[in-house]
Short mmCIF file of C-alpha atoms in Angstrom, two decimals:
data_model
loop_
_atom_site.label_atom_id
_atom_site.label_comp_id
_atom_site.label_asym_id
_atom_site.label_seq_id
_atom_site.Cartn_x
_atom_site.Cartn_y
_atom_site.Cartn_z
CA UNK O 12 -29.67 -27.90 9.43
CA UNK O 13 -26.40 -29.76 9.92
CA UNK O 14 -23.66 -28.02 11.89
CA UNK O 15 -21.22 -27.89 8.95
CA UNK O 16 -23.85 -26.37 6.69
CA UNK O 17 -24.74 -23.78 9.33
CA UNK O 18 -21.07 -22.82 9.80
CA UNK O 19 -20.59 -22.45 6.04
CA UNK O 20 -23.74 -20.34 5.80
CA UNK O 21 -22.58 -18.02 8.61
CA UNK O 22 -19.13 -17.68 6.95
CA UNK O 23 -20.72 -16.96 3.54
CA UNK O 24 -22.97 -14.29 5.04
CA UNK O 25 -20.03 -12.71 6.90
CA UNK O 26 -17.86 -12.57 3.76
CA UNK O 27 -20.74 -11.29 1.65
CA UNK O 28 -21.67 -8.54 4.10
CA UNK O 29 -18.28 -7.66 5.57
CA UNK O 30 -15.91 -8.53 2.71
CA UNK O 31 -12.89 -10.87 2.69
CA UNK O 32 -11.32 -11.73 6.03
CA UNK O 33 -8.90 -9.01 7.13
CA UNK O 34 -10.10 -6.48 4.57
CA UNK O 35 -11.43 -4.02 7.15
CA UNK O 36 -8.42 -3.73 9.41
CA UNK O 37 -6.45 -2.24 6.49
CA UNK O 38 -9.17 0.29 5.68
CA UNK O 39 -8.81 2.18 8.96
CA UNK O 40 -5.23 2.23 10.23
CA UNK O 41 -4.64 4.37 13.28
CA UNK O 42 -2.04 6.61 11.67
CA UNK O 43 -2.39 9.04 8.79
CA UNK O 44 -0.02 11.64 7.45
CA UNK O 45 0.07 14.45 4.92
CA UNK O 46 2.82 14.32 2.35
CA UNK O 47 3.78 17.10 -0.02
CA UNK O 48 5.25 16.59 -3.47
CA UNK O 49 7.69 19.07 -5.07
CA UNK O 50 4.85 20.55 -7.18
CA UNK O 51 2.92 21.43 -3.99
CA UNK O 52 0.33 18.64 -4.25
CA UNK O 53 -0.65 17.33 -0.83
CA UNK O 54 -1.70 13.69 -0.39
CA UNK O 55 -3.32 12.11 2.66
CA UNK O 56 -1.77 8.70 3.27
CA UNK O 57 -2.50 5.80 5.55
CA UNK O 58 0.41 4.33 7.51
CA UNK O 59 0.19 0.65 8.46
CA UNK O 60 1.03 0.17 12.14
CA UNK O 61 2.71 -3.23 12.08
CA UNK O 62 4.05 -6.03 9.88
CA UNK O 63 0.62 -7.61 9.46
CA UNK O 64 -0.93 -4.36 8.22
CA UNK O 65 2.10 -3.76 5.95
CA UNK O 66 1.58 -7.21 4.40
CA UNK O 67 -2.11 -6.43 3.83
CA UNK O 68 -1.41 -3.00 2.35
CA UNK O 69 -4.08 -1.98 -0.15
CA UNK O 70 -5.36 -5.51 -0.78
CA UNK O 71 -9.03 -5.82 -1.72
CA UNK O 72 -9.52 -2.08 -2.30
CA UNK O 73 -11.58 -1.42 -5.40
CA UNK O 74 -10.61 2.25 -5.70
CA UNK O 75 -8.24 4.77 -4.23
CA UNK O 76 -9.64 8.29 -3.79
CA UNK O 77 -7.77 11.15 -5.46
CA UNK O 78 -4.68 12.39 -3.62
CA UNK O 79 -4.59 9.48 -1.19
CA UNK O 80 -2.31 6.50 -0.78
CA UNK O 81 -0.40 4.34 1.66
CA UNK O 82 3.03 5.01 3.12
CA UNK O 83 5.00 2.02 4.36
CA UNK O 84 7.54 2.95 7.05
CA UNK O 85 10.22 0.36 7.66
CA UNK O 86 12.49 0.25 10.72
CA UNK O 87 15.65 0.36 8.59
CA UNK O 88 16.77 0.98 5.02
CA UNK O 89 16.84 -2.08 2.80
CA UNK O 90 15.69 -3.17 -0.65
CA UNK O 91 12.08 -3.58 0.55
CA UNK O 92 10.10 -5.79 -1.85
CA UNK O 93 6.47 -5.06 -2.72
CA UNK O 94 3.89 -7.31 -4.33
CA UNK O 95 0.38 -6.67 -5.58
CA UNK O 96 -1.30 -9.82 -4.26
CA UNK O 97 -5.08 -9.45 -4.04
CA UNK O 98 -4.86 -5.83 -5.20
CA UNK O 99 -7.81 -4.80 -7.33
CA UNK O 100 -6.29 -1.59 -8.70
CA UNK O 101 -3.06 -0.61 -10.45
CA UNK O 102 -0.68 1.51 -8.35
CA UNK O 103 2.45 3.61 -8.71
CA UNK O 104 5.11 2.25 -6.33
CA UNK O 105 7.64 4.80 -5.07
CA UNK O 106 10.66 3.94 -2.91
CA UNK O 107 12.20 6.71 -0.75
CA UNK O 108 15.49 6.79 1.15
CA UNK O 109 16.06 8.00 4.73
CA UNK O 110 16.11 11.62 3.52
CA UNK O 111 12.70 11.04 1.79
CA UNK O 112 14.28 11.34 -1.66
CA UNK O 113 12.86 9.08 -4.40
CA UNK O 114 15.29 6.27 -5.27
CA UNK O 115 12.97 4.24 -7.54
CA UNK O 116 9.55 4.47 -9.17
CA UNK O 117 7.52 1.64 -10.68
CA UNK O 118 4.64 3.26 -12.54
CA UNK O 119 1.35 1.45 -13.01
CA UNK O 120 2.13 -1.82 -11.24
CA UNK O 121 -0.75 -4.09 -12.31
CA UNK O 122 -3.07 -5.87 -9.87
CA UNK O 123 -2.35 -9.53 -9.14
CA UNK O 124 -5.49 -11.56 -8.50
CA UNK O 125 -3.74 -14.84 -7.69
CA UNK O 126 -0.48 -16.71 -7.32
CA UNK O 127 2.20 -16.39 -8.42
CA UNK O 128 2.52 -12.63 -8.14
CA UNK O 129 5.65 -10.78 -9.22
CA UNK O 130 7.71 -9.15 -6.52
CA UNK O 131 8.95 -5.64 -7.22
CA UNK O 132 12.19 -4.55 -5.59
CA UNK O 133 14.37 -1.49 -6.19
CA UNK O 134 18.10 -1.64 -6.93
CA UNK O 135 18.83 0.80 -4.10
CA UNK O 136 17.95 0.69 -0.41
CA UNK O 137 14.91 2.59 0.82
CA UNK O 138 13.27 3.32 4.14
CA UNK O 139 9.79 4.19 2.87
CA UNK O 140 7.51 2.92 0.12
CA UNK O 141 4.64 5.07 -1.11
CA UNK O 142 1.72 3.59 -3.03
CA UNK O 143 -0.53 5.98 -4.95
CA UNK O 144 -3.04 5.55 -7.77
CA UNK O 145 -1.56 4.50 -11.11
CA UNK O 146 -0.59 7.53 -13.17
CA UNK O 147 -0.37 9.90 -10.20
CA UNK O 148 3.46 9.91 -10.09
CA UNK O 149 3.64 11.09 -13.69
CA UNK O 150 0.80 13.59 -13.21
CA UNK O 151 2.58 15.08 -10.15
CA UNK O 152 5.95 15.21 -11.95
CA UNK O 153 7.70 12.76 -9.62
CA UNK O 154 11.09 11.49 -10.77
CA UNK O 155 14.02 9.70 -9.17
CA UNK O 156 15.75 12.31 -7.02
CA UNK O 157 12.55 14.22 -6.11
CA UNK O 158 12.28 15.10 -2.43
CA UNK O 159 8.97 14.27 -0.74
CA UNK O 160 8.07 16.18 2.44
CA UNK O 161 6.40 14.53 5.41
CA UNK O 162 6.96 14.04 9.09
CA UNK O 163 7.83 10.40 9.69
CA UNK O 164 5.68 8.78 12.37
CA UNK O 165 7.32 8.11 15.70
#
């Protein structure tokens, strides 16, 4: 077997068995937190540890278990853009200010399988972005101005 063919075969097997490159690091971030919505619903969220994990987000996930999500924590408030590149599922995108009050909600952001992907950005600054399964924000009664409770990671 030629070297190039062997390398391609090893790569194909790795992707077939393990999934796309980088897809596993996002599935087990070190930090998790519980967040509580105004209606009392508690969600368990993953918190990406660094810029690379934030960029990966929920890419390649084929489902999101009930009452789970991802919470992006940024070092400072800004109009943090979000995209759905390589996402396989629709999500509700929720931007929160420093006080953890909702400043914007984009319900049911569709997956984006390839380029170009739209970039979603709120009109107001935020410090946190929460991604939960599409339809969950409406089901939990979340609206702009709602206060979400959680202890920000250190």
